[in-house]
């Protein structure tokens, strides 16, 4: 007789080394399916949105002003309805479910607290609406205030709190009824830089502790990259790319994302060879001054296409003379300016014919040799990290 180990029953939570892996293997919490939105019947401000939100993730919608982030969040919250398409929560359509029945927590930049109510009553409000018994309310309010580190503040009025504290009360109010999804639209936008960075860390930590799904909207790429499990970059009502922060930074999928995220160099060129022998994903492109650059053909551009060659500033090495055995791309450049950033030096260099294009280089303070403004230099960067965009 042989014994076969039984497979775990379907639907049973299997403990794994990484809880995140288990979360990501699960089905999406929310799906947007072919969602479109127009306010005036003419312009689609959300063009065609197909987006899965994973249970437990911190997803950030990032994009310039007017790109459709708030509209997307408002459709998810139920305050706006899609012109076309469906929104599913755990596979069931909620497209026509009113906001209060969706049971999502919400924090908005201008989603003010009730000024005539104490902090405690503000936080208790969602529980009162849900007819939670008073004794239980008190306990849950206390716990929610502890979560945002505002213990003992229940008796104060919003006007007696700082901006950061008020935003933490709003967060406690969004979390107190233990929603499975919390929506935040630029919640830190009104705070000063130091407080904002502090709150970013607190929010991320809170997300880690609670395991609740967060959908967070911002136009600040630094905020998006530091806080999120995944970032969705919006432009003109379309998601340009959705990926973890490091992928978004290292492997942008088009020139919009490459320029919007980070502050890399983008050099115009013409594609000379769409593939290279033995390296199907590599291509070579030639700049107007004849400089040839080799990199990844990100969008499968064809021979003769006008392309943009992208490289990140921290990937560029600076040489006073052309290196004898250069393995990477080489660009002649003239240093225009050197800016001290406290933790690094930033060189802005003129490159190309008449130095008409600009390349940014990030040098560590420990760099062995730092050129001076006006110096002629050679910039070297790896072909594998050079990205060519259609
Ligand atoms: P974001 O949050 O990315 O800045 P929005 O979703 O707020 O973008 O706006 C997307 C587009 O929709 C913008 O052009 C904006 O002017 C327009 N818009 C937003 N809300 C309304 C509204 N209530 N009525 C009409 N147009 C709107
Ligand atoms: Mg907005």
mmCIF file of C-alpha atoms and ligand atoms in Angstrom:
data_model
loop_
_atom_site.group_PDB
_atom_site.id
_atom_site.type_symbol
_atom_site.label_atom_id
_atom_site.label_comp_id
_atom_site.label_asym_id
_atom_site.label_seq_id
_atom_site.Cartn_x
_atom_site.Cartn_y
_atom_site.Cartn_z
ATOM 1 C CA UNK A 1 0.000 0.000 0.000
ATOM 2 C CA UNK A 2 1.326 3.426 -0.850
ATOM 3 C CA UNK A 3 0.517 6.561 1.014
ATOM 4 C CA UNK A 4 0.122 9.766 -0.906
ATOM 5 C CA UNK A 5 0.304 13.089 0.899
ATOM 6 C CA UNK A 6 -3.049 14.774 0.550
ATOM 7 C CA UNK A 7 -3.071 18.128 -1.201
ATOM 8 C CA UNK A 8 -4.439 20.936 0.970
ATOM 9 C CA UNK A 9 -8.158 21.419 0.569
ATOM 10 C CA UNK A 10 -9.109 24.205 -1.804
ATOM 11 C CA UNK A 11 -9.835 27.489 -0.076
ATOM 12 C CA UNK A 12 -7.800 26.539 2.975
ATOM 13 C CA UNK A 13 -5.157 29.026 3.963
ATOM 14 C CA UNK A 14 -1.786 27.356 3.491
ATOM 15 C CA UNK A 15 0.897 28.850 5.722
ATOM 16 C CA UNK A 16 3.851 29.977 3.648
ATOM 17 C CA UNK A 17 7.179 31.595 4.382
ATOM 18 C CA UNK A 18 5.967 34.853 2.891
ATOM 19 C CA UNK A 19 2.504 36.120 3.836
ATOM 20 C CA UNK A 20 2.733 38.563 0.916
ATOM 21 C CA UNK A 21 3.058 35.673 -1.551
ATOM 22 C CA UNK A 22 -0.115 34.143 -0.153
ATOM 23 C CA UNK A 23 -1.924 37.469 -0.456
ATOM 24 C CA UNK A 24 -0.853 37.951 -4.044
ATOM 25 C CA UNK A 25 -1.843 34.453 -5.057
ATOM 26 C CA UNK A 26 -5.419 35.159 -3.968
ATOM 27 C CA UNK A 27 -8.076 36.532 -6.275
ATOM 28 C CA UNK A 28 -8.396 40.317 -6.594
ATOM 29 C CA UNK A 29 -10.434 42.205 -4.017
ATOM 30 C CA UNK A 30 -11.602 44.750 -6.585
ATOM 31 C CA UNK A 31 -11.661 44.655 -10.383
ATOM 32 C CA UNK A 32 -12.348 47.509 -12.774
ATOM 33 C CA UNK A 33 -13.534 45.948 -16.020
ATOM 34 C CA UNK A 34 -13.568 48.176 -19.112
ATOM 35 C CA UNK A 35 -14.444 51.238 -17.020
ATOM 36 C CA UNK A 36 -14.886 54.560 -18.795
ATOM 37 C CA UNK A 37 -15.941 57.952 -17.481
ATOM 38 C CA UNK A 38 -16.955 61.188 -19.138
ATOM 39 C CA UNK A 39 -18.419 64.179 -17.302
ATOM 40 C CA UNK A 40 -19.460 66.183 -20.367
ATOM 41 C CA UNK A 41 -20.420 63.380 -22.745
ATOM 42 C CA UNK A 42 -17.461 64.207 -25.009
ATOM 43 C CA UNK A 43 -14.100 63.801 -23.262
ATOM 44 C CA UNK A 44 -13.255 60.507 -21.631
ATOM 45 C CA UNK A 45 -11.356 61.407 -18.457
ATOM 46 C CA UNK A 46 -11.009 57.671 -17.762
ATOM 47 C CA UNK A 47 -10.617 55.971 -21.118
ATOM 48 C CA UNK A 48 -10.551 52.253 -20.540
ATOM 49 C CA UNK A 49 -9.657 51.021 -17.129
ATOM 50 C CA UNK A 50 -8.919 47.360 -16.490
ATOM 51 C CA UNK A 51 -7.396 47.134 -13.059
ATOM 52 C CA UNK A 52 -7.213 44.450 -10.385
ATOM 53 C CA UNK A 53 -6.643 45.540 -6.795
ATOM 54 C CA UNK A 54 -5.092 42.740 -4.742
ATOM 55 C CA UNK A 55 -6.319 41.924 -1.278
ATOM 56 C CA UNK A 56 -4.029 43.440 1.335
ATOM 57 C CA UNK A 57 -1.887 45.503 -1.002
ATOM 58 C CA UNK A 58 -0.894 49.158 -0.771
ATOM 59 C CA UNK A 59 -1.718 50.385 -4.260
ATOM 60 C CA UNK A 60 -0.935 53.949 -5.277
ATOM 61 C CA UNK A 61 -2.512 55.785 -8.188
ATOM 62 C CA UNK A 62 0.146 58.244 -9.359
ATOM 63 C CA UNK A 63 -0.050 60.763 -12.165
ATOM 64 C CA UNK A 64 -0.079 64.441 -13.106
ATOM 65 C CA UNK A 65 -2.997 66.684 -12.218
ATOM 66 C CA UNK A 66 -6.044 65.935 -14.362
ATOM 67 C CA UNK A 67 -4.977 62.397 -15.287
ATOM 68 C CA UNK A 68 -8.098 60.782 -13.781
ATOM 69 C CA UNK A 69 -6.871 59.549 -10.373
ATOM 70 C CA UNK A 70 -9.582 61.182 -8.258
ATOM 71 C CA UNK A 71 -12.277 60.187 -10.752
ATOM 72 C CA UNK A 72 -11.113 56.574 -10.497
ATOM 73 C CA UNK A 73 -11.155 56.700 -6.688
ATOM 74 C CA UNK A 74 -14.582 58.384 -6.657
ATOM 75 C CA UNK A 75 -15.988 55.634 -8.877
ATOM 76 C CA UNK A 76 -14.573 53.053 -6.491
ATOM 77 C CA UNK A 77 -16.051 54.924 -3.522
ATOM 78 C CA UNK A 78 -19.403 55.202 -5.286
ATOM 79 C CA UNK A 79 -19.597 59.017 -5.451
ATOM 80 C CA UNK A 80 -19.292 58.934 -9.258
ATOM 81 C CA UNK A 81 -20.705 56.275 -11.549
ATOM 82 C CA UNK A 82 -18.855 54.915 -14.584
ATOM 83 C CA UNK A 83 -20.142 55.850 -18.040
ATOM 84 C CA UNK A 84 -19.322 52.284 -19.147
ATOM 85 C CA UNK A 85 -17.915 49.115 -17.615
ATOM 86 C CA UNK A 86 -18.257 47.430 -14.242
ATOM 87 C CA UNK A 87 -16.548 47.561 -10.872
ATOM 88 C CA UNK A 88 -16.462 44.234 -9.017
ATOM 89 C CA UNK A 89 -15.891 43.643 -5.307
ATOM 90 C CA UNK A 90 -14.991 40.011 -4.679
ATOM 91 C CA UNK A 91 -16.367 39.242 -8.155
ATOM 92 C CA UNK A 92 -19.772 40.856 -7.484
ATOM 93 C CA UNK A 93 -20.733 44.046 -9.326
ATOM 94 C CA UNK A 94 -20.929 47.111 -7.059
ATOM 95 C CA UNK A 95 -21.219 49.616 -9.882
ATOM 96 C CA UNK A 96 -24.682 50.677 -8.715
ATOM 97 C CA UNK A 97 -24.163 50.202 -4.960
ATOM 98 C CA UNK A 98 -24.411 53.511 -3.044
ATOM 99 C CA UNK A 99 -21.265 54.662 -1.160
ATOM 100 C CA UNK A 100 -22.469 53.891 2.375
ATOM 101 C CA UNK A 101 -23.261 50.290 1.441
ATOM 102 C CA UNK A 102 -19.767 49.715 0.037
ATOM 103 C CA UNK A 103 -18.346 50.044 3.531
ATOM 104 C CA UNK A 104 -14.997 51.549 2.536
ATOM 105 C CA UNK A 105 -12.933 53.824 4.764
ATOM 106 C CA UNK A 106 -12.074 57.185 3.229
ATOM 107 C CA UNK A 107 -9.537 59.924 3.912
ATOM 108 C CA UNK A 108 -9.350 62.965 1.667
ATOM 109 C CA UNK A 109 -7.217 66.081 1.800
ATOM 110 C CA UNK A 110 -10.323 68.201 2.329
ATOM 111 C CA UNK A 111 -12.547 65.562 3.897
ATOM 112 C CA UNK A 112 -12.865 67.702 6.998
ATOM 113 C CA UNK A 113 -13.654 66.554 10.511
ATOM 114 C CA UNK A 114 -16.909 67.734 12.065
ATOM 115 C CA UNK A 115 -15.685 70.894 13.849
ATOM 116 C CA UNK A 116 -18.464 70.946 16.477
ATOM 117 C CA UNK A 117 -17.764 67.354 17.573
ATOM 118 C CA UNK A 118 -14.941 66.148 19.798
ATOM 119 C CA UNK A 119 -12.221 63.917 18.402
ATOM 120 C CA UNK A 120 -13.879 60.943 20.112
ATOM 121 C CA UNK A 121 -17.286 61.705 18.580
ATOM 122 C CA UNK A 122 -15.712 62.242 15.169
ATOM 123 C CA UNK A 123 -14.051 58.845 15.306
ATOM 124 C CA UNK A 124 -17.210 57.229 16.719
ATOM 125 C CA UNK A 125 -19.370 58.669 13.933
ATOM 126 C CA UNK A 126 -19.135 55.679 11.530
ATOM 127 C CA UNK A 127 -20.012 53.389 14.458
ATOM 128 C CA UNK A 128 -23.014 55.521 15.465
ATOM 129 C CA UNK A 129 -24.275 55.398 11.888
ATOM 130 C CA UNK A 130 -23.882 51.606 11.983
ATOM 131 C CA UNK A 131 -25.756 51.435 15.318
ATOM 132 C CA UNK A 132 -22.873 49.848 17.221
ATOM 133 C CA UNK A 133 -23.722 49.763 20.973
ATOM 134 C CA UNK A 134 -22.230 52.632 23.002
ATOM 135 C CA UNK A 135 -19.990 50.491 25.229
ATOM 136 C CA UNK A 136 -18.409 48.812 22.232
ATOM 137 C CA UNK A 137 -18.041 52.182 20.488
ATOM 138 C CA UNK A 138 -15.921 53.519 23.344
ATOM 139 C CA UNK A 139 -13.561 50.557 23.167
ATOM 140 C CA UNK A 140 -13.171 50.729 19.413
ATOM 141 C CA UNK A 141 -12.642 54.492 19.398
ATOM 142 C CA UNK A 142 -9.910 54.095 21.993
ATOM 143 C CA UNK A 143 -8.246 51.391 19.920
ATOM 144 C CA UNK A 144 -8.489 53.446 16.717
ATOM 145 C CA UNK A 145 -6.992 56.500 18.436
ATOM 146 C CA UNK A 146 -4.165 54.356 19.814
ATOM 147 C CA UNK A 147 -3.511 53.083 16.302
ATOM 148 C CA UNK A 148 -2.807 56.619 15.095
ATOM 149 C CA UNK A 149 -1.031 57.500 18.351
ATOM 150 C CA UNK A 150 -3.641 59.939 19.633
ATOM 151 C CA UNK A 151 -4.452 58.263 22.954
ATOM 152 C CA UNK A 152 -6.019 60.653 25.443
ATOM 153 C CA UNK A 153 -7.087 63.153 22.781
ATOM 154 C CA UNK A 154 -10.734 62.008 22.564
ATOM 155 C CA UNK A 155 -12.051 65.020 24.496
ATOM 156 C CA UNK A 156 -10.412 67.673 22.336
ATOM 157 C CA UNK A 157 -11.964 69.546 19.448
ATOM 158 C CA UNK A 158 -10.428 69.470 15.949
ATOM 159 C CA UNK A 159 -9.475 73.167 16.208
ATOM 160 C CA UNK A 160 -7.242 72.271 19.173
ATOM 161 C CA UNK A 161 -5.153 69.896 17.039
ATOM 162 C CA UNK A 162 -2.355 70.431 14.509
ATOM 163 C CA UNK A 163 -2.925 69.651 10.830
ATOM 164 C CA UNK A 164 -1.089 66.355 11.158
ATOM 165 C CA UNK A 165 -3.117 65.358 14.203
ATOM 166 C CA UNK A 166 -6.362 66.232 12.413
ATOM 167 C CA UNK A 167 -5.362 64.030 9.506
ATOM 168 C CA UNK A 168 -4.616 61.206 11.948
ATOM 169 C CA UNK A 169 -8.119 61.624 13.429
ATOM 170 C CA UNK A 170 -9.536 61.363 9.899
ATOM 171 C CA UNK A 171 -7.523 58.183 9.468
ATOM 172 C CA UNK A 172 -8.797 56.769 12.775
ATOM 173 C CA UNK A 173 -12.341 57.567 11.639
ATOM 174 C CA UNK A 174 -11.698 55.696 8.379
ATOM 175 C CA UNK A 175 -10.300 52.643 10.191
ATOM 176 C CA UNK A 176 -12.601 52.415 13.222
ATOM 177 C CA UNK A 177 -15.261 50.254 11.560
ATOM 178 C CA UNK A 178 -12.600 47.855 10.263
ATOM 179 C CA UNK A 179 -13.270 48.287 6.552
ATOM 180 C CA UNK A 180 -11.590 45.871 4.162
ATOM 181 C CA UNK A 181 -10.619 48.734 1.856
ATOM 182 C CA UNK A 182 -9.373 52.228 2.702
ATOM 183 C CA UNK A 183 -9.338 54.934 0.018
ATOM 184 C CA UNK A 184 -7.097 57.982 0.399
ATOM 185 C CA UNK A 185 -6.926 60.941 -1.955
ATOM 186 C CA UNK A 186 -3.818 63.065 -1.405
ATOM 187 C CA UNK A 187 -4.317 62.789 2.367
ATOM 188 C CA UNK A 188 -0.909 64.290 3.149
ATOM 189 C CA UNK A 189 -1.053 67.066 0.556
ATOM 190 C CA UNK A 190 -1.745 69.859 3.032
ATOM 191 C CA UNK A 191 1.030 68.927 5.464
ATOM 192 C CA UNK A 192 4.513 70.445 5.507
ATOM 193 C CA UNK A 193 7.390 68.342 4.185
ATOM 194 C CA UNK A 194 8.703 67.023 7.489
ATOM 195 C CA UNK A 195 5.274 66.038 8.808
ATOM 196 C CA UNK A 196 4.342 64.531 5.451
ATOM 197 C CA UNK A 197 7.413 62.286 5.472
ATOM 198 C CA UNK A 198 6.694 61.284 9.054
ATOM 199 C CA UNK A 199 3.078 60.414 8.181
ATOM 200 C CA UNK A 200 4.234 58.416 5.136
ATOM 201 C CA UNK A 201 6.206 56.143 7.446
ATOM 202 C CA UNK A 202 3.315 55.871 9.911
ATOM 203 C CA UNK A 203 0.786 55.038 7.202
ATOM 204 C CA UNK A 204 3.009 52.378 5.729
ATOM 205 C CA UNK A 205 3.580 50.866 9.167
ATOM 206 C CA UNK A 206 -0.153 50.944 9.892
ATOM 207 C CA UNK A 207 -0.822 49.192 6.606
ATOM 208 C CA UNK A 208 1.685 46.510 7.513
ATOM 209 C CA UNK A 209 0.088 45.960 10.926
ATOM 210 C CA UNK A 210 -3.539 45.912 9.789
ATOM 211 C CA UNK A 211 -3.252 44.011 6.524
ATOM 212 C CA UNK A 212 -6.126 46.113 5.139
ATOM 213 C CA UNK A 213 -6.133 47.016 1.439
ATOM 214 C CA UNK A 214 -5.083 50.636 0.827
ATOM 215 C CA UNK A 215 -5.698 52.588 -2.368
ATOM 216 C CA UNK A 216 -3.775 55.824 -2.166
ATOM 217 C CA UNK A 217 -3.784 58.726 -4.641
ATOM 218 C CA UNK A 218 -0.880 61.129 -5.032
ATOM 219 C CA UNK A 219 0.854 63.242 -7.663
ATOM 220 C CA UNK A 220 4.122 62.964 -5.711
ATOM 221 C CA UNK A 221 6.334 60.242 -7.170
ATOM 222 C CA UNK A 222 8.622 60.111 -4.132
ATOM 223 C CA UNK A 223 5.630 59.444 -1.912
ATOM 224 C CA UNK A 224 4.367 56.758 -4.311
ATOM 225 C CA UNK A 225 7.709 54.982 -4.585
ATOM 226 C CA UNK A 226 8.429 54.886 -0.855
ATOM 227 C CA UNK A 227 5.007 53.773 0.367
ATOM 228 C CA UNK A 228 3.496 51.371 -2.132
ATOM 229 C CA UNK A 229 3.521 47.680 -2.886
ATOM 230 C CA UNK A 230 2.470 48.600 -6.410
ATOM 231 C CA UNK A 231 2.142 51.876 -8.280
ATOM 232 C CA UNK A 232 -0.241 52.551 -11.169
ATOM 233 C CA UNK A 233 0.934 55.497 -13.269
ATOM 234 C CA UNK A 234 -1.925 57.426 -14.883
ATOM 235 C CA UNK A 235 -1.783 59.824 -17.814
ATOM 236 C CA UNK A 236 -4.726 61.173 -19.803
ATOM 237 C CA UNK A 237 -7.153 58.715 -18.217
ATOM 238 C CA UNK A 238 -5.076 55.644 -19.055
ATOM 239 C CA UNK A 239 -2.849 53.493 -16.843
ATOM 240 C CA UNK A 240 0.576 53.678 -18.445
ATOM 241 C CA UNK A 241 2.167 51.036 -16.254
ATOM 242 C CA UNK A 242 1.372 49.166 -13.069
ATOM 243 C CA UNK A 243 4.282 47.627 -11.197
ATOM 244 C CA UNK A 244 6.166 47.504 -7.904
ATOM 245 C CA UNK A 245 8.090 50.710 -7.187
ATOM 246 C CA UNK A 246 11.534 49.350 -8.081
ATOM 247 C CA UNK A 247 10.334 47.926 -11.400
ATOM 248 C CA UNK A 248 8.647 51.220 -12.194
ATOM 249 C CA UNK A 249 11.903 53.073 -11.610
ATOM 250 C CA UNK A 250 14.311 50.600 -13.231
ATOM 251 C CA UNK A 251 12.133 49.348 -16.079
ATOM 252 C CA UNK A 252 9.670 52.006 -17.223
ATOM 253 C CA UNK A 253 7.542 50.631 -20.042
ATOM 254 C CA UNK A 254 7.296 53.822 -22.088
ATOM 255 C CA UNK A 255 8.730 57.323 -22.381
ATOM 256 C CA UNK A 256 5.968 58.922 -20.322
ATOM 257 C CA UNK A 257 6.705 56.734 -17.283
ATOM 258 C CA UNK A 258 10.457 57.079 -17.812
ATOM 259 C CA UNK A 259 10.225 60.883 -17.670
ATOM 260 C CA UNK A 260 7.519 61.102 -14.996
ATOM 261 C CA UNK A 261 9.293 58.805 -12.521
ATOM 262 C CA UNK A 262 12.739 59.917 -11.422
ATOM 263 C CA UNK A 263 14.774 62.512 -13.211
ATOM 264 C CA UNK A 264 16.676 60.546 -15.798
ATOM 265 C CA UNK A 265 18.209 61.739 -19.023
ATOM 266 C CA UNK A 266 16.271 61.345 -22.277
ATOM 267 C CA UNK A 267 18.226 61.818 -25.505
ATOM 268 C CA UNK A 268 16.577 61.947 -28.940
ATOM 269 C CA UNK A 269 17.994 59.554 -31.526
ATOM 270 C CA UNK A 270 17.089 57.555 -34.622
ATOM 271 C CA UNK A 271 16.875 53.785 -34.480
ATOM 272 C CA UNK A 272 19.614 52.226 -36.602
ATOM 273 C CA UNK A 273 19.220 48.529 -35.799
ATOM 274 C CA UNK A 274 16.040 47.261 -34.155
ATOM 275 C CA UNK A 275 17.787 44.102 -32.929
ATOM 276 C CA UNK A 276 21.414 43.184 -32.496
ATOM 277 C CA UNK A 277 22.919 39.874 -33.456
ATOM 278 C CA UNK A 278 22.676 37.386 -30.600
ATOM 279 C CA UNK A 279 20.773 39.915 -28.439
ATOM 280 C CA UNK A 280 17.221 40.081 -29.690
ATOM 281 C CA UNK A 281 16.056 42.731 -27.189
ATOM 282 C CA UNK A 282 19.003 45.080 -27.836
ATOM 283 C CA UNK A 283 19.044 47.807 -30.423
ATOM 284 C CA UNK A 284 21.294 50.640 -31.495
ATOM 285 C CA UNK A 285 20.325 54.227 -32.089
ATOM 286 C CA UNK A 286 22.257 57.157 -33.479
ATOM 287 C CA UNK A 287 22.101 60.741 -32.216
ATOM 288 C CA UNK A 288 22.167 63.730 -34.557
ATOM 289 C CA UNK A 289 25.915 64.237 -33.895
ATOM 290 C CA UNK A 290 26.669 60.641 -34.908
ATOM 291 C CA UNK A 291 27.040 59.170 -31.402
ATOM 292 C CA UNK A 292 25.803 55.567 -31.393
ATOM 293 C CA UNK A 293 24.109 54.233 -28.265
ATOM 294 C CA UNK A 294 23.105 50.641 -27.544
ATOM 295 C CA UNK A 295 20.265 49.653 -25.251
ATOM 296 C CA UNK A 296 17.055 47.706 -24.673
ATOM 297 C CA UNK A 297 14.457 48.164 -27.430
ATOM 298 C CA UNK A 298 11.650 48.633 -24.890
ATOM 299 C CA UNK A 299 8.751 49.231 -27.286
ATOM 300 C CA UNK A 300 10.067 47.168 -30.221
ATOM 301 C CA UNK A 301 10.720 50.319 -32.259
ATOM 302 C CA UNK A 302 11.435 49.746 -35.975
ATOM 303 C CA UNK A 303 14.494 50.839 -37.963
ATOM 304 C CA UNK A 304 14.404 54.539 -38.738
ATOM 305 C CA UNK A 305 12.004 55.375 -35.885
ATOM 306 C CA UNK A 306 12.555 58.528 -33.836
ATOM 307 C CA UNK A 307 13.284 57.278 -30.335
ATOM 308 C CA UNK A 308 14.287 58.525 -26.894
ATOM 309 C CA UNK A 309 17.253 56.960 -25.153
ATOM 310 C CA UNK A 310 16.853 56.929 -21.376
ATOM 311 C CA UNK A 311 19.417 56.459 -18.620
ATOM 312 C CA UNK A 312 19.226 57.073 -14.859
ATOM 313 C CA UNK A 313 21.659 59.640 -13.364
ATOM 314 C CA UNK A 314 23.149 57.227 -10.804
ATOM 315 C CA UNK A 315 24.147 54.765 -13.553
ATOM 316 C CA UNK A 316 26.526 57.143 -15.320
ATOM 317 C CA UNK A 317 30.275 57.196 -14.647
ATOM 318 C CA UNK A 318 32.321 60.291 -15.471
ATOM 319 C CA UNK A 319 35.797 60.074 -17.050
ATOM 320 C CA UNK A 320 38.236 62.890 -17.804
ATOM 321 C CA UNK A 321 39.472 61.034 -20.921
ATOM 322 C CA UNK A 322 37.866 58.303 -23.029
ATOM 323 C CA UNK A 323 38.449 55.040 -21.132
ATOM 324 C CA UNK A 324 40.711 52.563 -22.937
ATOM 325 C CA UNK A 325 38.333 49.620 -22.624
ATOM 326 C CA UNK A 326 34.824 50.980 -22.370
ATOM 327 C CA UNK A 327 32.216 48.227 -22.039
ATOM 328 C CA UNK A 328 29.237 50.568 -21.986
ATOM 329 C CA UNK A 329 27.890 53.463 -24.004
ATOM 330 C CA UNK A 330 30.096 56.549 -24.279
ATOM 331 C CA UNK A 331 28.974 60.141 -24.641
ATOM 332 C CA UNK A 332 31.113 63.263 -25.010
ATOM 333 C CA UNK A 333 29.880 65.942 -22.653
ATOM 334 C CA UNK A 334 30.708 69.316 -21.183
ATOM 335 C CA UNK A 335 29.916 69.990 -17.548
ATOM 336 C CA UNK A 336 27.537 72.940 -17.215
ATOM 337 C CA UNK A 337 26.941 73.011 -13.522
ATOM 338 C CA UNK A 338 27.549 71.091 -10.334
ATOM 339 C CA UNK A 339 24.957 71.247 -7.603
ATOM 340 C CA UNK A 340 25.580 70.120 -4.048
ATOM 341 C CA UNK A 341 22.585 68.132 -2.719
ATOM 342 C CA UNK A 342 23.879 67.285 0.747
ATOM 343 C CA UNK A 343 23.992 63.546 0.130
ATOM 344 C CA UNK A 344 25.273 63.628 -3.466
ATOM 345 C CA UNK A 345 26.535 65.905 -6.221
ATOM 346 C CA UNK A 346 24.508 66.460 -9.362
ATOM 347 C CA UNK A 347 26.266 67.294 -12.595
ATOM 348 C CA UNK A 348 24.337 68.800 -15.476
ATOM 349 C CA UNK A 349 26.158 68.211 -18.729
ATOM 350 C CA UNK A 350 25.607 69.426 -22.273
ATOM 351 C CA UNK A 351 25.706 66.536 -24.766
ATOM 352 C CA UNK A 352 25.054 66.037 -28.478
ATOM 353 C CA UNK A 353 25.689 68.537 -31.287
ATOM 354 C CA UNK A 354 26.471 71.994 -29.777
ATOM 355 C CA UNK A 355 25.652 70.498 -26.371
ATOM 356 C CA UNK A 356 21.973 71.049 -27.107
ATOM 357 C CA UNK A 357 20.781 68.158 -24.951
ATOM 358 C CA UNK A 358 21.244 67.694 -21.261
ATOM 359 C CA UNK A 359 22.405 64.702 -19.267
ATOM 360 C CA UNK A 360 22.136 64.552 -15.470
ATOM 361 C CA UNK A 361 24.730 62.633 -13.476
ATOM 362 C CA UNK A 362 24.491 61.757 -9.797
ATOM 363 C CA UNK A 363 27.906 61.475 -8.173
ATOM 364 C CA UNK A 364 28.521 60.238 -4.637
ATOM 365 C CA UNK A 365 30.321 62.700 -2.355
ATOM 366 C CA UNK A 366 33.084 60.086 -2.174
ATOM 367 C CA UNK A 367 33.738 60.185 -5.949
ATOM 368 C CA UNK A 368 37.534 60.082 -6.425
ATOM 369 C CA UNK A 369 37.577 62.967 -8.894
ATOM 370 C CA UNK A 370 34.960 65.636 -9.358
ATOM 371 C CA UNK A 371 35.172 67.706 -12.551
ATOM 372 C CA UNK A 372 34.641 71.468 -12.609
ATOM 373 C CA UNK A 373 32.050 73.451 -14.575
ATOM 374 C CA UNK A 374 33.276 73.873 -18.147
ATOM 375 C CA UNK A 375 35.339 70.635 -18.186
ATOM 376 C CA UNK A 376 35.042 68.298 -21.138
ATOM 377 C CA UNK A 377 34.309 64.778 -19.937
ATOM 378 C CA UNK A 378 33.183 61.342 -21.114
ATOM 379 C CA UNK A 379 30.048 59.782 -19.734
ATOM 380 C CA UNK A 380 29.909 55.982 -19.618
ATOM 381 C CA UNK A 381 26.851 53.871 -18.799
ATOM 382 C CA UNK A 382 25.940 50.180 -19.157
ATOM 383 C CA UNK A 383 24.069 49.090 -22.264
ATOM 384 C CA UNK A 384 21.883 46.758 -20.200
ATOM 385 C CA UNK A 385 20.543 49.774 -18.257
ATOM 386 C CA UNK A 386 20.090 51.988 -21.297
ATOM 387 C CA UNK A 387 16.458 51.997 -22.398
ATOM 388 C CA UNK A 388 15.288 53.015 -25.846
ATOM 389 C CA UNK A 389 11.653 54.207 -26.043
ATOM 390 C CA UNK A 390 9.483 54.513 -29.155
HETATM 391 P P1 LIG B 1 -6.649 63.969 -10.963
HETATM 392 O O1 LIG B 1 -7.220 63.529 -9.658
HETATM 393 O O2 LIG B 1 -5.704 62.987 -11.577
HETATM 394 O O3 LIG B 1 -6.040 65.332 -10.881
HETATM 395 P P2 LIG B 1 -9.406 64.144 -11.869
HETATM 396 O O4 LIG B 1 -9.961 62.772 -11.858
HETATM 397 O O5 LIG B 1 -9.776 65.028 -10.729
HETATM 398 O O6 LIG B 1 -7.820 64.069 -12.037
HETATM 399 O O7 LIG B 1 -9.839 64.887 -13.198
HETATM 400 C C1 LIG B 1 -9.731 64.292 -14.474
HETATM 401 C C2 LIG B 1 -10.390 65.236 -15.478
HETATM 402 O O8 LIG B 1 -11.775 65.280 -15.222
HETATM 403 C C3 LIG B 1 -9.885 66.665 -15.403
HETATM 404 O O9 LIG B 1 -9.807 67.163 -16.711
HETATM 405 C C4 LIG B 1 -10.960 67.363 -14.609
HETATM 406 O O10 LIG B 1 -11.047 68.710 -14.976
HETATM 407 C C5 LIG B 1 -12.206 66.609 -14.992
HETATM 408 N N1 LIG B 1 -13.207 66.576 -13.890
HETATM 409 C C6 LIG B 1 -12.998 66.084 -12.644
HETATM 410 N N2 LIG B 1 -14.122 66.147 -11.897
HETATM 411 C C7 LIG B 1 -15.070 66.724 -12.677
HETATM 412 C C8 LIG B 1 -16.445 67.054 -12.490
HETATM 413 N N3 LIG B 1 -17.069 66.819 -11.330
HETATM 414 N N4 LIG B 1 -17.099 67.627 -13.548
HETATM 415 C C9 LIG B 1 -16.467 67.835 -14.720
HETATM 416 N N5 LIG B 1 -15.175 67.536 -14.969
HETATM 417 C C10 LIG B 1 -14.469 66.983 -13.963
HETATM 418 MG MG1 LIG B 2 -7.155 64.494 -7.792
#
